[in-house]
């Protein structure tokens, strides 16, 4: 069965409450009822509940940008999987490069978060990707193996079906430098081939692998036409409804 494409918007630490509600409303209206691709928006934590109310009855899913691995307790400032589910989330982004590289999140932390999220029934959008230095030193494939294996080790077959991987080269995020469709395809194929070797075709063949890194309406169609690129994780362009909707259209 062909994989359905997925386009997710990562709003990061942007939008006021009125902006968030207006953006969600415009995306829901633009996507309509039977989109060819799955569509998700990931607002900042405080806007999850109001945005979920705006999205009620629409075809747009709600995701969070992060989660803590513990269910509750003395973890000041953190948010649990149960809280995200009560807020209406079906998805959660884990291991975004801004968390790994700016906030020091380790592979071990990413592993714990991924396991808590899939156990709670959330779908994880796991971000992996190399820095420019790692690419220049030909370490890209080693970085994938480390980040992908460490995050996903020990999942059951059922849990694998709640995983989406987002290949996001760090040098392309927020920089305006998009990977070429060929670079993205090569990276996605490498990841899928390794997962196929370890876990078989049932898991590897149905695993959505998104590309992220300065996706725009101009670059989306070329990227999404690649056989192993199953959609996109979109930052900057997800903050403008017309741009995001044009990217969604390119996935349809
Ligand atoms: C992201 O934050 O995941 C991202 C890909 O950002 P941008 O599209 O702005 O590069």
mmCIF file of C-alpha atoms and ligand atoms in Angstrom:
data_model
loop_
_atom_site.group_PDB
_atom_site.id
_atom_site.type_symbol
_atom_site.label_atom_id
_atom_site.label_comp_id
_atom_site.label_asym_id
_atom_site.label_seq_id
_atom_site.Cartn_x
_atom_site.Cartn_y
_atom_site.Cartn_z
ATOM 1 C CA UNK A 1 0.000 0.000 0.000
ATOM 2 C CA UNK A 2 1.412 3.428 -0.879
ATOM 3 C CA UNK A 3 2.271 5.609 2.096
ATOM 4 C CA UNK A 4 -0.027 8.616 2.659
ATOM 5 C CA UNK A 5 1.916 11.848 2.767
ATOM 6 C CA UNK A 6 2.050 13.951 5.942
ATOM 7 C CA UNK A 7 2.763 17.661 6.262
ATOM 8 C CA UNK A 8 3.358 18.998 9.777
ATOM 9 C CA UNK A 9 3.815 22.647 10.735
ATOM 10 C CA UNK A 10 6.182 23.389 13.601
ATOM 11 C CA UNK A 11 5.245 26.847 14.854
ATOM 12 C CA UNK A 12 8.155 26.848 17.344
ATOM 13 C CA UNK A 13 8.012 29.745 19.884
ATOM 14 C CA UNK A 14 5.910 31.953 17.620
ATOM 15 C CA UNK A 15 2.381 33.429 17.508
ATOM 16 C CA UNK A 16 0.244 35.319 19.971
ATOM 17 C CA UNK A 17 -2.988 33.595 21.004
ATOM 18 C CA UNK A 18 -5.131 35.485 18.457
ATOM 19 C CA UNK A 19 -2.533 34.756 15.739
ATOM 20 C CA UNK A 20 -2.464 31.063 16.650
ATOM 21 C CA UNK A 21 -6.253 30.749 16.499
ATOM 22 C CA UNK A 22 -6.454 32.648 13.201
ATOM 23 C CA UNK A 23 -3.677 30.529 11.666
ATOM 24 C CA UNK A 24 -5.322 27.276 12.798
ATOM 25 C CA UNK A 25 -8.663 28.434 11.437
ATOM 26 C CA UNK A 26 -7.169 29.370 8.056
ATOM 27 C CA UNK A 27 -5.317 26.040 7.810
ATOM 28 C CA UNK A 28 -8.433 24.040 8.746
ATOM 29 C CA UNK A 29 -10.534 25.935 6.196
ATOM 30 C CA UNK A 30 -7.922 25.620 3.460
ATOM 31 C CA UNK A 31 -7.364 21.895 4.032
ATOM 32 C CA UNK A 32 -11.086 21.108 3.841
ATOM 33 C CA UNK A 33 -12.597 17.720 4.552
ATOM 34 C CA UNK A 34 -10.811 15.096 2.487
ATOM 35 C CA UNK A 35 -7.193 16.163 2.053
ATOM 36 C CA UNK A 36 -4.931 13.878 0.036
ATOM 37 C CA UNK A 37 -2.233 14.289 2.703
ATOM 38 C CA UNK A 38 -2.419 14.152 6.496
ATOM 39 C CA UNK A 39 -1.947 17.628 7.978
ATOM 40 C CA UNK A 40 -0.763 18.483 11.499
ATOM 41 C CA UNK A 41 -0.001 21.747 13.284
ATOM 42 C CA UNK A 42 2.254 21.994 16.343
ATOM 43 C CA UNK A 43 1.608 25.227 18.270
ATOM 44 C CA UNK A 44 3.408 26.295 21.463
ATOM 45 C CA UNK A 45 2.188 24.501 24.631
ATOM 46 C CA UNK A 46 -0.078 27.289 25.970
ATOM 47 C CA UNK A 47 -2.010 27.414 22.692
ATOM 48 C CA UNK A 48 -2.679 23.662 22.420
ATOM 49 C CA UNK A 49 -6.115 23.740 24.056
ATOM 50 C CA UNK A 50 -7.450 26.844 22.261
ATOM 51 C CA UNK A 51 -6.077 25.594 18.924
ATOM 52 C CA UNK A 52 -7.580 22.157 19.525
ATOM 53 C CA UNK A 53 -10.962 23.864 19.977
ATOM 54 C CA UNK A 54 -10.506 25.685 16.667
ATOM 55 C CA UNK A 55 -9.534 22.423 14.914
ATOM 56 C CA UNK A 56 -12.468 20.390 16.307
ATOM 57 C CA UNK A 57 -14.291 18.636 13.455
ATOM 58 C CA UNK A 58 -11.568 19.538 10.936
ATOM 59 C CA UNK A 59 -9.150 17.250 9.109
ATOM 60 C CA UNK A 60 -6.131 18.903 10.768
ATOM 61 C CA UNK A 61 -4.380 17.018 13.567
ATOM 62 C CA UNK A 62 -2.782 18.597 16.614
ATOM 63 C CA UNK A 63 0.790 17.987 17.733
ATOM 64 C CA UNK A 64 3.097 19.259 20.467
ATOM 65 C CA UNK A 65 6.702 20.319 19.968
ATOM 66 C CA UNK A 66 8.126 18.297 22.865
ATOM 67 C CA UNK A 67 7.166 16.205 25.891
ATOM 68 C CA UNK A 68 8.774 14.896 29.083
ATOM 69 C CA UNK A 69 9.279 11.162 29.559
ATOM 70 C CA UNK A 70 7.891 10.968 33.105
ATOM 71 C CA UNK A 71 4.139 10.729 33.664
ATOM 72 C CA UNK A 72 3.982 13.262 36.507
ATOM 73 C CA UNK A 73 5.824 14.696 39.469
ATOM 74 C CA UNK A 74 8.490 17.207 40.402
ATOM 75 C CA UNK A 75 9.666 18.260 36.940
ATOM 76 C CA UNK A 76 9.169 22.017 36.967
ATOM 77 C CA UNK A 77 8.288 23.459 33.596
ATOM 78 C CA UNK A 78 7.741 20.088 31.920
ATOM 79 C CA UNK A 79 4.653 18.601 30.241
ATOM 80 C CA UNK A 80 3.616 14.916 30.215
ATOM 81 C CA UNK A 81 2.158 12.671 27.518
ATOM 82 C CA UNK A 82 -1.127 12.493 29.477
ATOM 83 C CA UNK A 83 -1.389 16.291 29.486
ATOM 84 C CA UNK A 84 -0.791 16.414 25.733
ATOM 85 C CA UNK A 85 -3.491 13.826 25.126
ATOM 86 C CA UNK A 86 -5.972 15.699 27.319
ATOM 87 C CA UNK A 87 -5.135 18.853 25.367
ATOM 88 C CA UNK A 88 -6.144 17.055 22.156
ATOM 89 C CA UNK A 89 -2.747 16.065 20.742
ATOM 90 C CA UNK A 90 -2.305 12.992 18.570
ATOM 91 C CA UNK A 91 1.302 13.795 17.594
ATOM 92 C CA UNK A 92 4.450 14.974 19.314
ATOM 93 C CA UNK A 93 7.737 16.168 17.824
ATOM 94 C CA UNK A 94 10.730 14.665 19.656
ATOM 95 C CA UNK A 95 14.447 15.326 19.235
ATOM 96 C CA UNK A 96 14.165 18.501 17.171
ATOM 97 C CA UNK A 97 17.657 19.801 16.370
ATOM 98 C CA UNK A 98 16.959 23.014 18.277
ATOM 99 C CA UNK A 99 16.385 20.927 21.386
ATOM 100 C CA UNK A 100 19.418 18.715 20.710
ATOM 101 C CA UNK A 101 21.829 21.526 19.823
ATOM 102 C CA UNK A 102 20.567 24.590 21.731
ATOM 103 C CA UNK A 103 19.056 22.903 24.790
ATOM 104 C CA UNK A 104 21.507 19.999 25.014
ATOM 105 C CA UNK A 105 19.014 17.141 24.673
ATOM 106 C CA UNK A 106 20.880 13.822 24.496
ATOM 107 C CA UNK A 107 20.153 10.624 22.553
ATOM 108 C CA UNK A 108 19.266 8.972 25.884
ATOM 109 C CA UNK A 109 16.671 11.645 26.674
ATOM 110 C CA UNK A 110 15.233 11.358 23.162
ATOM 111 C CA UNK A 111 14.982 7.566 23.585
ATOM 112 C CA UNK A 112 13.088 7.903 26.884
ATOM 113 C CA UNK A 113 10.700 10.493 25.441
ATOM 114 C CA UNK A 114 9.985 8.413 22.321
ATOM 115 C CA UNK A 115 9.175 5.343 24.405
ATOM 116 C CA UNK A 116 6.879 7.256 26.785
ATOM 117 C CA UNK A 117 5.054 8.883 23.894
ATOM 118 C CA UNK A 118 4.374 5.705 21.903
ATOM 119 C CA UNK A 119 3.370 3.860 25.091
ATOM 120 C CA UNK A 120 0.827 6.645 25.683
ATOM 121 C CA UNK A 121 -0.549 6.148 22.160
ATOM 122 C CA UNK A 122 0.849 9.345 20.647
ATOM 123 C CA UNK A 123 2.432 9.342 17.201
ATOM 124 C CA UNK A 124 6.030 10.499 17.435
ATOM 125 C CA UNK A 125 7.670 12.699 14.818
ATOM 126 C CA UNK A 126 11.310 11.862 15.548
ATOM 127 C CA UNK A 127 13.756 14.425 14.155
ATOM 128 C CA UNK A 128 17.206 13.320 13.034
ATOM 129 C CA UNK A 129 19.844 15.066 10.968
ATOM 130 C CA UNK A 130 23.477 15.995 10.593
ATOM 131 C CA UNK A 131 25.210 19.334 11.154
ATOM 132 C CA UNK A 132 27.210 20.968 8.378
ATOM 133 C CA UNK A 133 30.493 19.859 9.968
ATOM 134 C CA UNK A 134 29.236 16.271 10.185
ATOM 135 C CA UNK A 135 28.196 16.367 6.493
ATOM 136 C CA UNK A 136 31.553 17.803 5.452
ATOM 137 C CA UNK A 137 33.331 15.060 7.394
ATOM 138 C CA UNK A 138 31.198 12.381 5.708
ATOM 139 C CA UNK A 139 29.582 11.475 9.021
ATOM 140 C CA UNK A 140 25.969 11.856 7.864
ATOM 141 C CA UNK A 141 25.183 8.142 7.758
ATOM 142 C CA UNK A 142 26.861 7.523 11.103
ATOM 143 C CA UNK A 143 24.759 10.303 12.653
ATOM 144 C CA UNK A 144 21.556 8.730 11.273
ATOM 145 C CA UNK A 145 22.477 5.329 12.625
ATOM 146 C CA UNK A 146 23.240 6.739 16.072
ATOM 147 C CA UNK A 147 20.154 8.959 16.297
ATOM 148 C CA UNK A 148 17.688 6.533 14.712
ATOM 149 C CA UNK A 149 18.862 3.366 16.459
ATOM 150 C CA UNK A 150 19.242 4.952 19.872
ATOM 151 C CA UNK A 151 15.837 6.611 19.780
ATOM 152 C CA UNK A 152 13.870 3.645 18.473
ATOM 153 C CA UNK A 153 15.669 0.646 19.986
ATOM 154 C CA UNK A 154 13.282 -1.699 21.771
ATOM 155 C CA UNK A 155 9.988 -0.626 20.193
ATOM 156 C CA UNK A 156 7.399 -3.333 19.579
ATOM 157 C CA UNK A 157 6.076 -3.817 16.033
ATOM 158 C CA UNK A 158 2.828 -2.083 17.039
ATOM 159 C CA UNK A 159 4.741 0.873 18.463
ATOM 160 C CA UNK A 160 6.730 1.231 15.229
ATOM 161 C CA UNK A 161 3.448 2.075 13.509
ATOM 162 C CA UNK A 162 3.224 5.179 15.704
ATOM 163 C CA UNK A 163 6.579 6.513 14.497
ATOM 164 C CA UNK A 164 7.297 9.081 11.807
ATOM 165 C CA UNK A 165 10.906 10.078 11.106
ATOM 166 C CA UNK A 166 11.729 13.616 10.008
ATOM 167 C CA UNK A 167 15.083 13.971 8.277
ATOM 168 C CA UNK A 168 16.123 17.530 9.045
ATOM 169 C CA UNK A 169 19.686 18.427 8.074
ATOM 170 C CA UNK A 170 20.686 20.977 10.718
ATOM 171 C CA UNK A 171 22.350 23.152 8.056
ATOM 172 C CA UNK A 172 18.985 23.517 6.293
ATOM 173 C CA UNK A 173 16.786 24.464 9.247
ATOM 174 C CA UNK A 174 15.766 28.111 9.222
ATOM 175 C CA UNK A 175 18.674 28.959 6.915
ATOM 176 C CA UNK A 176 16.886 29.130 3.558
ATOM 177 C CA UNK A 177 19.226 26.349 2.310
ATOM 178 C CA UNK A 178 16.992 23.453 1.302
ATOM 179 C CA UNK A 179 18.514 20.043 0.586
ATOM 180 C CA UNK A 180 18.106 19.115 -3.067
ATOM 181 C CA UNK A 181 15.479 16.462 -3.811
ATOM 182 C CA UNK A 182 18.355 14.082 -4.617
ATOM 183 C CA UNK A 183 20.114 14.751 -1.273
ATOM 184 C CA UNK A 184 16.845 14.200 0.592
ATOM 185 C CA UNK A 185 16.056 11.000 -1.345
ATOM 186 C CA UNK A 186 19.540 9.614 -0.700
ATOM 187 C CA UNK A 187 19.223 10.252 3.041
ATOM 188 C CA UNK A 188 15.691 8.859 3.282
ATOM 189 C CA UNK A 189 16.596 5.750 1.299
ATOM 190 C CA UNK A 190 19.584 5.125 3.567
ATOM 191 C CA UNK A 191 17.402 5.362 6.682
ATOM 192 C CA UNK A 192 14.671 3.134 5.210
ATOM 193 C CA UNK A 193 17.183 0.550 3.985
ATOM 194 C CA UNK A 194 18.806 0.263 7.426
ATOM 195 C CA UNK A 195 15.415 -0.074 9.107
ATOM 196 C CA UNK A 196 14.350 -2.688 6.534
ATOM 197 C CA UNK A 197 17.481 -4.722 7.265
ATOM 198 C CA UNK A 198 16.757 -4.687 10.993
ATOM 199 C CA UNK A 199 12.959 -4.769 11.180
ATOM 200 C CA UNK A 200 11.672 -6.017 7.828
ATOM 201 C CA UNK A 201 9.493 -4.656 5.050
ATOM 202 C CA UNK A 202 6.272 -4.395 7.068
ATOM 203 C CA UNK A 203 7.813 -1.717 9.304
ATOM 204 C CA UNK A 204 10.224 -0.074 6.852
ATOM 205 C CA UNK A 205 7.758 0.039 3.963
ATOM 206 C CA UNK A 206 5.022 1.730 5.961
ATOM 207 C CA UNK A 207 7.290 4.151 7.878
ATOM 208 C CA UNK A 208 6.679 7.773 6.856
ATOM 209 C CA UNK A 209 9.957 9.687 6.449
ATOM 210 C CA UNK A 210 9.462 13.461 6.192
ATOM 211 C CA UNK A 211 11.957 16.020 4.985
ATOM 212 C CA UNK A 212 12.438 19.220 6.988
ATOM 213 C CA UNK A 213 14.662 22.225 6.419
ATOM 214 C CA UNK A 214 13.521 25.448 4.735
ATOM 215 C CA UNK A 215 10.710 23.768 2.773
ATOM 216 C CA UNK A 216 8.815 26.391 0.738
ATOM 217 C CA UNK A 217 5.964 26.251 -1.766
ATOM 218 C CA UNK A 218 8.655 26.479 -4.456
ATOM 219 C CA UNK A 219 10.747 23.526 -3.249
ATOM 220 C CA UNK A 220 7.988 21.266 -1.872
ATOM 221 C CA UNK A 221 6.840 19.562 -5.083
ATOM 222 C CA UNK A 222 10.373 18.534 -6.107
ATOM 223 C CA UNK A 223 11.099 17.119 -2.654
ATOM 224 C CA UNK A 224 7.755 15.326 -2.303
ATOM 225 C CA UNK A 225 8.084 13.705 -5.741
ATOM 226 C CA UNK A 226 10.974 11.576 -4.475
ATOM 227 C CA UNK A 227 9.941 7.981 -3.782
ATOM 228 C CA UNK A 228 11.140 7.927 -0.163
ATOM 229 C CA UNK A 229 10.097 11.475 0.812
ATOM 230 C CA UNK A 230 6.687 11.114 2.443
ATOM 231 C CA UNK A 231 5.962 14.755 3.186
ATOM 232 C CA UNK A 232 7.523 17.515 5.236
ATOM 233 C CA UNK A 233 8.086 19.055 8.641
ATOM 234 C CA UNK A 234 7.784 22.775 7.993
ATOM 235 C CA UNK A 235 8.976 25.583 10.274
ATOM 236 C CA UNK A 236 9.015 29.149 8.941
ATOM 237 C CA UNK A 237 6.591 28.566 6.078
ATOM 238 C CA UNK A 238 4.021 27.009 8.434
ATOM 239 C CA UNK A 239 3.435 30.413 10.047
ATOM 240 C CA UNK A 240 1.789 31.760 6.902
ATOM 241 C CA UNK A 241 -1.426 29.945 6.039
ATOM 242 C CA UNK A 242 -1.142 30.517 2.278
ATOM 243 C CA UNK A 243 2.423 29.159 2.164
ATOM 244 C CA UNK A 244 1.635 26.183 4.378
ATOM 245 C CA UNK A 245 -1.449 25.337 2.333
ATOM 246 C CA UNK A 246 0.563 25.532 -0.884
ATOM 247 C CA UNK A 247 3.025 23.027 0.633
ATOM 248 C CA UNK A 248 0.121 20.770 1.668
ATOM 249 C CA UNK A 249 -1.197 20.974 -1.902
ATOM 250 C CA UNK A 250 2.202 19.907 -3.245
ATOM 251 C CA UNK A 251 1.878 16.739 -1.123
ATOM 252 C CA UNK A 252 -1.553 15.868 -2.510
HETATM 253 C C1 LIG B 1 11.785 22.897 11.597
HETATM 254 O O1 LIG B 1 11.741 23.659 12.525
HETATM 255 O O2 LIG B 1 11.559 21.712 11.801
HETATM 256 C C2 LIG B 1 12.094 23.413 10.266
HETATM 257 C C3 LIG B 1 12.254 22.549 9.300
HETATM 258 O O3 LIG B 1 12.213 24.779 10.119
HETATM 259 P P1 LIG B 1 12.317 25.601 8.751
HETATM 260 O O4 LIG B 1 11.272 25.054 7.810
HETATM 261 O O5 LIG B 1 12.077 27.014 9.112
HETATM 262 O O6 LIG B 1 13.710 25.377 8.214
#
